[in-house]
XYZ file of C-alpha atoms in Angstrom:
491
model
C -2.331 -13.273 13.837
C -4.829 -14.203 11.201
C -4.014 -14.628 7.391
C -5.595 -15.631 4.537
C -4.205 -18.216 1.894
C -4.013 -17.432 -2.156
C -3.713 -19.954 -4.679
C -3.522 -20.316 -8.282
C -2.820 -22.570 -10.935
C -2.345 -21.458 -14.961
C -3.424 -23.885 -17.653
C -0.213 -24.618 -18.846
C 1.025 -27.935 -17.776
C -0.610 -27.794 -13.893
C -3.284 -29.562 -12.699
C -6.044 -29.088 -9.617
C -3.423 -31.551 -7.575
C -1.497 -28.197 -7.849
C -3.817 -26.546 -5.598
C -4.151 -28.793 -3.176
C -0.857 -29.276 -2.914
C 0.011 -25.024 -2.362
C -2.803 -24.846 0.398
C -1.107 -27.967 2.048
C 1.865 -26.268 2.556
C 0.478 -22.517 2.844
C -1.203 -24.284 6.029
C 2.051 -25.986 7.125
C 3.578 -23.236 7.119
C 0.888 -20.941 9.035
C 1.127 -23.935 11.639
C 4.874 -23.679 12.145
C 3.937 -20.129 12.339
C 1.252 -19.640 14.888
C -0.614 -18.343 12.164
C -4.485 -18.502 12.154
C -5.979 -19.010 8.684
C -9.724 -17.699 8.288
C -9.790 -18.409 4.232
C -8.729 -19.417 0.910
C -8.598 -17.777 -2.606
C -8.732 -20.088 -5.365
C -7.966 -19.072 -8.905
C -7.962 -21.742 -11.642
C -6.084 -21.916 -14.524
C -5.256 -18.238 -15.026
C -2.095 -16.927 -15.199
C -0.114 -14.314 -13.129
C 0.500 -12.445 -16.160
C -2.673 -10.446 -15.753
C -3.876 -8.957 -12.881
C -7.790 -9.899 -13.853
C -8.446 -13.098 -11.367
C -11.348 -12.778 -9.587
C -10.692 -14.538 -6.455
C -7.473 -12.118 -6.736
C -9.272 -8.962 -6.733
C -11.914 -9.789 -4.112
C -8.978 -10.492 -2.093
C -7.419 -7.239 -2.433
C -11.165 -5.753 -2.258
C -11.506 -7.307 1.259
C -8.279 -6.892 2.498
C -9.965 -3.096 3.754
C -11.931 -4.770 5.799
C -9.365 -5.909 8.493
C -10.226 -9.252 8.884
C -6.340 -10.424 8.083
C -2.902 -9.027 8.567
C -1.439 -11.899 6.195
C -1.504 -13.344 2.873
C 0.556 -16.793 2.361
C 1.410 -17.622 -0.931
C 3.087 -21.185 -1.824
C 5.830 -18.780 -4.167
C 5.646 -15.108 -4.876
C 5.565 -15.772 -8.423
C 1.427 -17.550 -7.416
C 0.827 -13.161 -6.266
C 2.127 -12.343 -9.797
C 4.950 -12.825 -12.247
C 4.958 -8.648 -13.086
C 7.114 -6.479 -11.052
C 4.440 -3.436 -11.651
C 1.634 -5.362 -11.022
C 3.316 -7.262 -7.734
C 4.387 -3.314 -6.742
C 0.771 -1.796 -7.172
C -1.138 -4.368 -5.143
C 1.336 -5.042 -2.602
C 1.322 -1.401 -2.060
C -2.407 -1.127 -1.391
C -2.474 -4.192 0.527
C 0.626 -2.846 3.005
C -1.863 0.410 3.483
C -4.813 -1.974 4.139
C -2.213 -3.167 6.848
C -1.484 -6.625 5.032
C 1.583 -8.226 4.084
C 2.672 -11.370 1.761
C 4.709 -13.928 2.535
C 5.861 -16.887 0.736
C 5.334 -20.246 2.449
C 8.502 -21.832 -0.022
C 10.597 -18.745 0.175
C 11.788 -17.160 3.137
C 14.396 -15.507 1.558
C 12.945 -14.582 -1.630
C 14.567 -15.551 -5.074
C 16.260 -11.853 -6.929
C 16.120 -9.953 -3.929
C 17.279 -7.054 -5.308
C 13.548 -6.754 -6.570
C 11.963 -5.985 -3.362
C 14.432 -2.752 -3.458
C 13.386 -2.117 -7.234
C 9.525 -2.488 -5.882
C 10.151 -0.178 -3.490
C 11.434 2.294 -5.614
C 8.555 2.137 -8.235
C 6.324 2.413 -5.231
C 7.749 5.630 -3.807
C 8.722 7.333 -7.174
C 5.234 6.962 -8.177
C 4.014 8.366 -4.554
C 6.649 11.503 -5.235
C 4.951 12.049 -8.481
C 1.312 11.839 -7.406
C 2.608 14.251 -4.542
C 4.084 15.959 -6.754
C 0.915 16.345 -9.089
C -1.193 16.982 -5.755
C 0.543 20.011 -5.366
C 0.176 21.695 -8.627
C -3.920 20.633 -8.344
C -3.748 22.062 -4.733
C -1.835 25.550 -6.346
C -4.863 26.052 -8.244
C -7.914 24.890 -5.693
C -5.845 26.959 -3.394
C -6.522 30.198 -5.966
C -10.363 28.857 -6.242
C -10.768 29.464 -2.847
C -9.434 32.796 -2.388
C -12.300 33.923 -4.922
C -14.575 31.744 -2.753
C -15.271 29.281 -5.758
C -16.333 25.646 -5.249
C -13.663 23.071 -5.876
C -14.899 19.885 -6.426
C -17.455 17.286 -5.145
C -20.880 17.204 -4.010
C -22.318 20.216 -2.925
C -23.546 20.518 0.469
C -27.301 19.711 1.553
C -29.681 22.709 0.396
C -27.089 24.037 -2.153
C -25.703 23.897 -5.713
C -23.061 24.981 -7.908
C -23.984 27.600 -10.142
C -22.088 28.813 -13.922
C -19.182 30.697 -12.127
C -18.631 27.633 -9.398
C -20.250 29.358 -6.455
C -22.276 27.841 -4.196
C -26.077 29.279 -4.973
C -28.857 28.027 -2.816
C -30.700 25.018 -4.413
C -34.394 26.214 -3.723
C -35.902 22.044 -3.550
C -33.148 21.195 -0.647
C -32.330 24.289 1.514
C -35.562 24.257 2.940
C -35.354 20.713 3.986
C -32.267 22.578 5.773
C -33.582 24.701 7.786
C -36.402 22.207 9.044
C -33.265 19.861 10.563
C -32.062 22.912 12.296
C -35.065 23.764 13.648
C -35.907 20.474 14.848
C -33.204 19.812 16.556
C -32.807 23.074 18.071
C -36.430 22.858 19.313
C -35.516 19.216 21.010
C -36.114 16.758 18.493
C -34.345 13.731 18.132
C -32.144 12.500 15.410
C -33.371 9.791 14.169
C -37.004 11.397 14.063
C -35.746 13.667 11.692
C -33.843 11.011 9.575
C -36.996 8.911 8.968
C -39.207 11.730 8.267
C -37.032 12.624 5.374
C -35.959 9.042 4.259
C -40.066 8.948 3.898
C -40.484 11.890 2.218
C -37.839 10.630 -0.016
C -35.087 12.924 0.404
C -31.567 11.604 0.303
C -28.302 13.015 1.777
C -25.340 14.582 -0.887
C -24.320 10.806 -1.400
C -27.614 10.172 -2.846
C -28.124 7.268 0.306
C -30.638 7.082 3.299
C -30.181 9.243 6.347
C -28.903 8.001 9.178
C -28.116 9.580 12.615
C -24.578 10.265 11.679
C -25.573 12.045 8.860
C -26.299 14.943 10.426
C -23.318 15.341 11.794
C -21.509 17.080 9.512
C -24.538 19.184 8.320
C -24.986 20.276 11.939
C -21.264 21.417 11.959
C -21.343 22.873 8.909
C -20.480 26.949 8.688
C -21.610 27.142 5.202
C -24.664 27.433 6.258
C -23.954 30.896 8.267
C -22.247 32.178 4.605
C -18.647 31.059 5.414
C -17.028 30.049 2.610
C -13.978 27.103 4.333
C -11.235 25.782 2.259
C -7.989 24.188 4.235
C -6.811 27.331 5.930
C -8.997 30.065 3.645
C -12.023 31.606 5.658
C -14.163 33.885 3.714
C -17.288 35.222 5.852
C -20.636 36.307 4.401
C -19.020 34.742 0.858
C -22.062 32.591 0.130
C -25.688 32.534 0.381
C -26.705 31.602 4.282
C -29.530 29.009 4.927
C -29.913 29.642 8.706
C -29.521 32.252 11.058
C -26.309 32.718 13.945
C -28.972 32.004 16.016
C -30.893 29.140 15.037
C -27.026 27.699 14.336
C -25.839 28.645 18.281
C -28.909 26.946 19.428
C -28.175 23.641 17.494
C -24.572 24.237 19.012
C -25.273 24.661 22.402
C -27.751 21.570 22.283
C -24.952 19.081 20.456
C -22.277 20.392 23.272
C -24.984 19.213 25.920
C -25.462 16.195 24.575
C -21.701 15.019 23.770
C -20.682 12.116 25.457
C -17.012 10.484 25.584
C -16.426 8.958 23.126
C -15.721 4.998 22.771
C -11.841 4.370 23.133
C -11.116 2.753 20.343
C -8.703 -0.082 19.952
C -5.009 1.388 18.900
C -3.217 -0.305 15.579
C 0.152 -1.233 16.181
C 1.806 -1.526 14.059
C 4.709 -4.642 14.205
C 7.259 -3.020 11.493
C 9.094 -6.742 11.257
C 6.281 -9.017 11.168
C 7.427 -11.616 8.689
C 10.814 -10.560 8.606
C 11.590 -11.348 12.299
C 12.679 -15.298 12.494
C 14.074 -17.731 15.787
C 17.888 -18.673 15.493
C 16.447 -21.385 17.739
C 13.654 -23.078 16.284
C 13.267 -21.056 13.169
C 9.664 -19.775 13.617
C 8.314 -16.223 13.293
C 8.244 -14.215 15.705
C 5.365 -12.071 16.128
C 3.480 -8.980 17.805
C 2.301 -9.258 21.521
C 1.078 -6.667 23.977
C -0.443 -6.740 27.495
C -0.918 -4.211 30.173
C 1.444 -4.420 33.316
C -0.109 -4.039 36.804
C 0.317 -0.077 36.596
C -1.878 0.070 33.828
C 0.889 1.023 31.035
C 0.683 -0.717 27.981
C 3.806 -3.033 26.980
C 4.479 -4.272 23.162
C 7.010 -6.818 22.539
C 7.551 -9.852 19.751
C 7.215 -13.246 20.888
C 8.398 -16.584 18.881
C 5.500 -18.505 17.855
C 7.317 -21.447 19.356
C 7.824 -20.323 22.476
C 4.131 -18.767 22.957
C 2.511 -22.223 21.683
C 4.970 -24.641 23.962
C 6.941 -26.434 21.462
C 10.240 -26.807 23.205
C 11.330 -23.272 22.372
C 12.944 -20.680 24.863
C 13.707 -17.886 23.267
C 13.217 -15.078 25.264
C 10.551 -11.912 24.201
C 12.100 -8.823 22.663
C 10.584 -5.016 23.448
C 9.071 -3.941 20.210
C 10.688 -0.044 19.744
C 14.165 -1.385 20.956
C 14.204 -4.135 18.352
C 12.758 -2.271 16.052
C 15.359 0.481 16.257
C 17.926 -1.581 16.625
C 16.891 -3.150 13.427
C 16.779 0.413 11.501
C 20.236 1.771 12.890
C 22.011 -0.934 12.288
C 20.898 -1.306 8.488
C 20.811 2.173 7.504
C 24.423 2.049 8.677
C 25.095 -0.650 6.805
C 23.401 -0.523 3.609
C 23.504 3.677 2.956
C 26.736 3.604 2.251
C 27.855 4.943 -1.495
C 29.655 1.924 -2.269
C 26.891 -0.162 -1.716
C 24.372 1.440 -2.992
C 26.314 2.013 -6.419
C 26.550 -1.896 -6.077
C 22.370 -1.782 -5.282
C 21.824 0.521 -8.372
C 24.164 -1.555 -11.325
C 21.929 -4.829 -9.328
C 18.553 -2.815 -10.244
C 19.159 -1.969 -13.834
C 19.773 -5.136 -14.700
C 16.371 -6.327 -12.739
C 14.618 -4.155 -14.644
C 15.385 -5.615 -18.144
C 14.640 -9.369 -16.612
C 11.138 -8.308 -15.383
C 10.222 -8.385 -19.220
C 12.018 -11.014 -21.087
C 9.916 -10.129 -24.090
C 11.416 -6.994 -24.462
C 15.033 -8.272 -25.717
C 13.278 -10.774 -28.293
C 11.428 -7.525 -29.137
C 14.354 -5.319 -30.042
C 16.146 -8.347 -32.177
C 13.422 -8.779 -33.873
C 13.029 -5.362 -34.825
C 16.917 -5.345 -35.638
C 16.087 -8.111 -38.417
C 13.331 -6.676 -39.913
C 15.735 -3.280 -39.973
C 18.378 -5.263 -41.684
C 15.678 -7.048 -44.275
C 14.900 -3.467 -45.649
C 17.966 -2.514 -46.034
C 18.990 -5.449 -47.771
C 16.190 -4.847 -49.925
C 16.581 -1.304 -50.783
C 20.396 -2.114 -51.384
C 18.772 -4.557 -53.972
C 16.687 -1.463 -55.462
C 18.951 0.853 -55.819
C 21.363 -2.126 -58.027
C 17.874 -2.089 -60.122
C 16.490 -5.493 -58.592
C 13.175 -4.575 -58.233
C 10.111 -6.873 -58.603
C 6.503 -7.578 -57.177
C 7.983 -10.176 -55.094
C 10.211 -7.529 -53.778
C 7.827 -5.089 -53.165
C 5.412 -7.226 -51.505
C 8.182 -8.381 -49.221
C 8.611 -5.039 -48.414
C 5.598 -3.650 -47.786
C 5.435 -7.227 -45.315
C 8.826 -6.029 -43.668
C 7.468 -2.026 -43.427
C 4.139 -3.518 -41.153
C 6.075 -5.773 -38.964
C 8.315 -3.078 -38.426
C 5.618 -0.866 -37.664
C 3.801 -3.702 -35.409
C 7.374 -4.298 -33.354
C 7.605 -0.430 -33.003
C 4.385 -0.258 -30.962
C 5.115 -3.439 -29.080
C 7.829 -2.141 -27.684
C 6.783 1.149 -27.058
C 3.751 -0.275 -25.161
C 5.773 -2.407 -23.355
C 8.160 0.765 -22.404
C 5.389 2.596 -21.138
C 3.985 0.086 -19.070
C 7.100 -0.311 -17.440
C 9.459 2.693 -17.289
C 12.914 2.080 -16.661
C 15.108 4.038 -14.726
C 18.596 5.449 -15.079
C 21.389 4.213 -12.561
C 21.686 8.309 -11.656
C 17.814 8.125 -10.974
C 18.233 4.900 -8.813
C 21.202 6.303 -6.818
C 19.630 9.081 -6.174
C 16.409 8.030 -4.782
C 18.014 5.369 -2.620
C 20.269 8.665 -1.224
C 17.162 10.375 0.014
C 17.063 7.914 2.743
C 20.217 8.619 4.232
C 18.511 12.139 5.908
C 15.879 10.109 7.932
C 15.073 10.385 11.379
C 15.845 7.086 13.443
C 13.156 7.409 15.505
C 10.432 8.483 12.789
C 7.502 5.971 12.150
C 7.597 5.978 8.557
C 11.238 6.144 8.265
C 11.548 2.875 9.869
C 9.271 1.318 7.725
C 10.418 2.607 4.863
C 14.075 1.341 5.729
C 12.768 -2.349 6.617
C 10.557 -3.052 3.663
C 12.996 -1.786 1.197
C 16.199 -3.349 2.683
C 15.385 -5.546 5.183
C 14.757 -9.583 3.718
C 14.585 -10.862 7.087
C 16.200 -11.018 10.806
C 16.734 -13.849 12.792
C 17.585 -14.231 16.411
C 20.200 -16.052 17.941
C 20.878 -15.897 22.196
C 23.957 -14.249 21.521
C 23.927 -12.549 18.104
C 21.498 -11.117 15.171
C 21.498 -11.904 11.930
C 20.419 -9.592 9.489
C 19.828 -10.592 5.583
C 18.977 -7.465 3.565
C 17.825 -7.520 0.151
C 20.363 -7.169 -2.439
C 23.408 -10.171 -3.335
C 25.551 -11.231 -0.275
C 23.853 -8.924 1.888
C 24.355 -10.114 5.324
C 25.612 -9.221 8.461
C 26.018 -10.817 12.130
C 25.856 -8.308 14.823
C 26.653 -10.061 18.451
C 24.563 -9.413 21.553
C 28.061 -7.373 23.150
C 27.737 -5.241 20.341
C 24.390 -4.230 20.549
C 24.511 -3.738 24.732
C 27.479 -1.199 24.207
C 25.787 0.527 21.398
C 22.248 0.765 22.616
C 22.639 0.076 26.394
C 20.358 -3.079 26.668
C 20.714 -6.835 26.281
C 18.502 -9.931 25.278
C 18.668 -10.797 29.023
C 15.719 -8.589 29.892
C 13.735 -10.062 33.103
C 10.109 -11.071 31.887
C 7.657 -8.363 30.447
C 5.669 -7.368 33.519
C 2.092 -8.986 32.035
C 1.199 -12.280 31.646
C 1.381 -13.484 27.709
């Protein structure tokens, strides 16, 4: 498992020592770990306040690039001190298939906040869902008038004034030359460099390369047929080649198809950093190998038992943990007591995640009470220039304090109790055995898991959460044991 390490230090009262002394223990803690570290991002003397740290963003730039499946910070508070912030960047590095973990925190201080993340993170997927429909109601009524909706046009055509498609008279005849070409036996790449040095560029405004014809070869357009999701509208638009010439180009692809590459599948280990050793206390983490009958097996392994450090803990199958894991806390945790317990917990993390906001509001509660005072003072006929320029002083800092706060609303919304319970209820109609159901129900409750020989402890992510289940009760409700024989592959 490879993972990066992130580091910062703020100006206020830390030092470089600081840095050297996170990364120390970042790497101790990837060693314990079996973790392999391939880098470091340094930020110095910013805070976590703001989200503009350039080492930070690069990270988050190049966590696409699937180099790394961890980040190791020395605290979560070194990611950022902002709930919103932590939520949006977590989120895009969990879809970039990264996680973070704290090298000082297993169990992470407030863990109610994971939950609250979580929620801010799918509320704000509903709504851009949400908002994707209504945009996809009207695209949808585009296309059954054959109008364009959005994007660059395709090769050899342009939108025209009532968001057609017309023929673009400088690219369609480049067009029909790649049809041709190819039909007649040309190759590819021939036909890229010819127009890469007549200095035609594809839709994207970039070179052409051999898989950019691809999609222009495929394309139906170019017969007439207007396409949009599951609208077809022939003889709709202007065609650039003939059924023919098209059939040809067809017939010639089909001959010259091969397999194509089989591509490495991403597993994906739902409790990786969650998933601990009652014995020695490492992480466990993902393994797979392929048994003599060729079928593919995926377990977790302790990172002290894989790298010979005295540990024995025995490997666990990958879909019966993980199911285990999911059963056993959506039983547990979507219950309606609890979850009221979860949603009073959640309201009250929201006002702490801005501790500005209550110094805000008694603030503005002073100033409120200094004009009255002072139009009480008015009305008894106490009215001077002092008086009025203290006013007109209160009336701006009011006015200043009104858009703090409101700014500070906005940025982060707060949700009702009602709303909370609510959203947490949708879970409780999942499917066991569904992908993202399972990951859903271990990020948001799930803190972490660690395994005994004879019983599971689970830690979820609100106060006192916690819960031993014993090896006896997991055999008679799933029919299976830890006492598996060895995984039929060598590891």
């Amino acid at each position: 498992m490879n993972g990066i390490i992130y580091a910062r230090y703020s100006s206020d009262n830390q030092r470089e020592e600081s840095i050297e002394g996170q990364i120390r223990e970042c790497k101790e803690y990837a060693e314990r770990n079996g973790i392999k570290v391939i880098g470091t991002y340094i930020d110095r003397a910013l805070s976590a306040k703001t989200d503009n740290r350039p080492e930070f963003q690069r990270m988050i730039k190049e966590s696409s690039k699937g180099l790394f499946e961890l980040v190791i910070v020395w605290k979560l508070d070194r990611f950022a001190r902002n709930r919103y912030d932590s939520a949006h960047y977590k989120s895009i590095l969990r879809k970039n298939g990264v996680k973070v973990v704290s090298a000082k925190e297993v169990i992470s201080e407030g863990p109610e906040g994971i939950i609250l993340e979580s929620m801010l993170e799918g509320l704000a997927e509903y709504y851009s869902v949400e908002l994707s429909v209504k945009v996809k109601r009207g695209q949808a009524e585009n296309a059954l008038k054959a109008k364009y909706n959005g994007g660059p046009a395709p090769l050899g055509y342009m939108v025209g004034k009532d968001h057609k498609l017309e023929i673009n008279p400088i690219t369609a005849p480049f067009v029909t030359e790649a049809f041709t070409r190819y039909a007649n036996g040309e190759k590819i790449k021939d036909i890229a460099e010819s127009f890469n040095q007549q200095g035609l560029r594809t839709r994207q405004n970039t070179l052409f390369r051999i898989n950019s014809f691809d999609s222009v070869f495929r394309n139906r357009a170019y017969l007439g047929e207007y396409k949009y999701g599951d609208v077809v509208i022939p003889d709709s638009i202007p065609a650039i080649v003939s059924e023919e010439l098209f059939d040809r180009v067809q017939d010639r692809k089909a001959k010259n198809k091969r397999a194509p590459a089989r591509t490495k599948a991403l597993i994906d280990y739902l409790l990786t950093t969650k998933l601990f050793c009652g014995e020695c206390g490492r992480m466990f983490a993902g393994e797979s190998g392929t048994s003599h009958t060729g079928k593919k097996h995926h377990y977790y392994k302790c990172s002290g038992t894989k790298k010979k450090l005295g540990c024995h803990s025995k490997m666990l199958k990958k879909d019966w943990l993980e199911n285990i894991v999911v059963t056993i806390t959506a039983n547990r945790v979507l219950q309606d007591e609890i979850i009221d317990r979860i949603a009073d917990k959640l309201v009250l993390v929201q006002e702490e995640n801005n501790p500005l906001l209550p110094s805000m509001r008694q603030q503005l509660n002073d100033v409120n009470k200094g004009i009255q005072n002072l139009l009480n003072a008015i009305q008894q006929g106490l009215f001077n220039t002092s008086a009025k320029l203290r006013m007109d002083e209160l009336e701006a800092q009011k006015e200043d304090l009104e858009a703090s706060i409101l700014q500070a609303e906005l940025a982060q919304p707060k949700y009702t109790k009602e709303q909370i319970v609510l959203w947490i209820s949708r879970l409780k109609n999942g499917a066991v055995n569904d992908l993202d159901y399972q990951r859903k129900i271990i990020d948001i409750f799930v803190n972490s898991v660690r395994v005994f020989e004879d019983r599971m402890l689970f830690i979820y992510n609100y106060r006192d959460g916690t819960e031993t289940v014993t090896t006896a009760d997991i055999k008679t409700a799933f029919g299976l044991d830890f006492s598996g024989s060895r995984p039929p592959f060598d590891v």
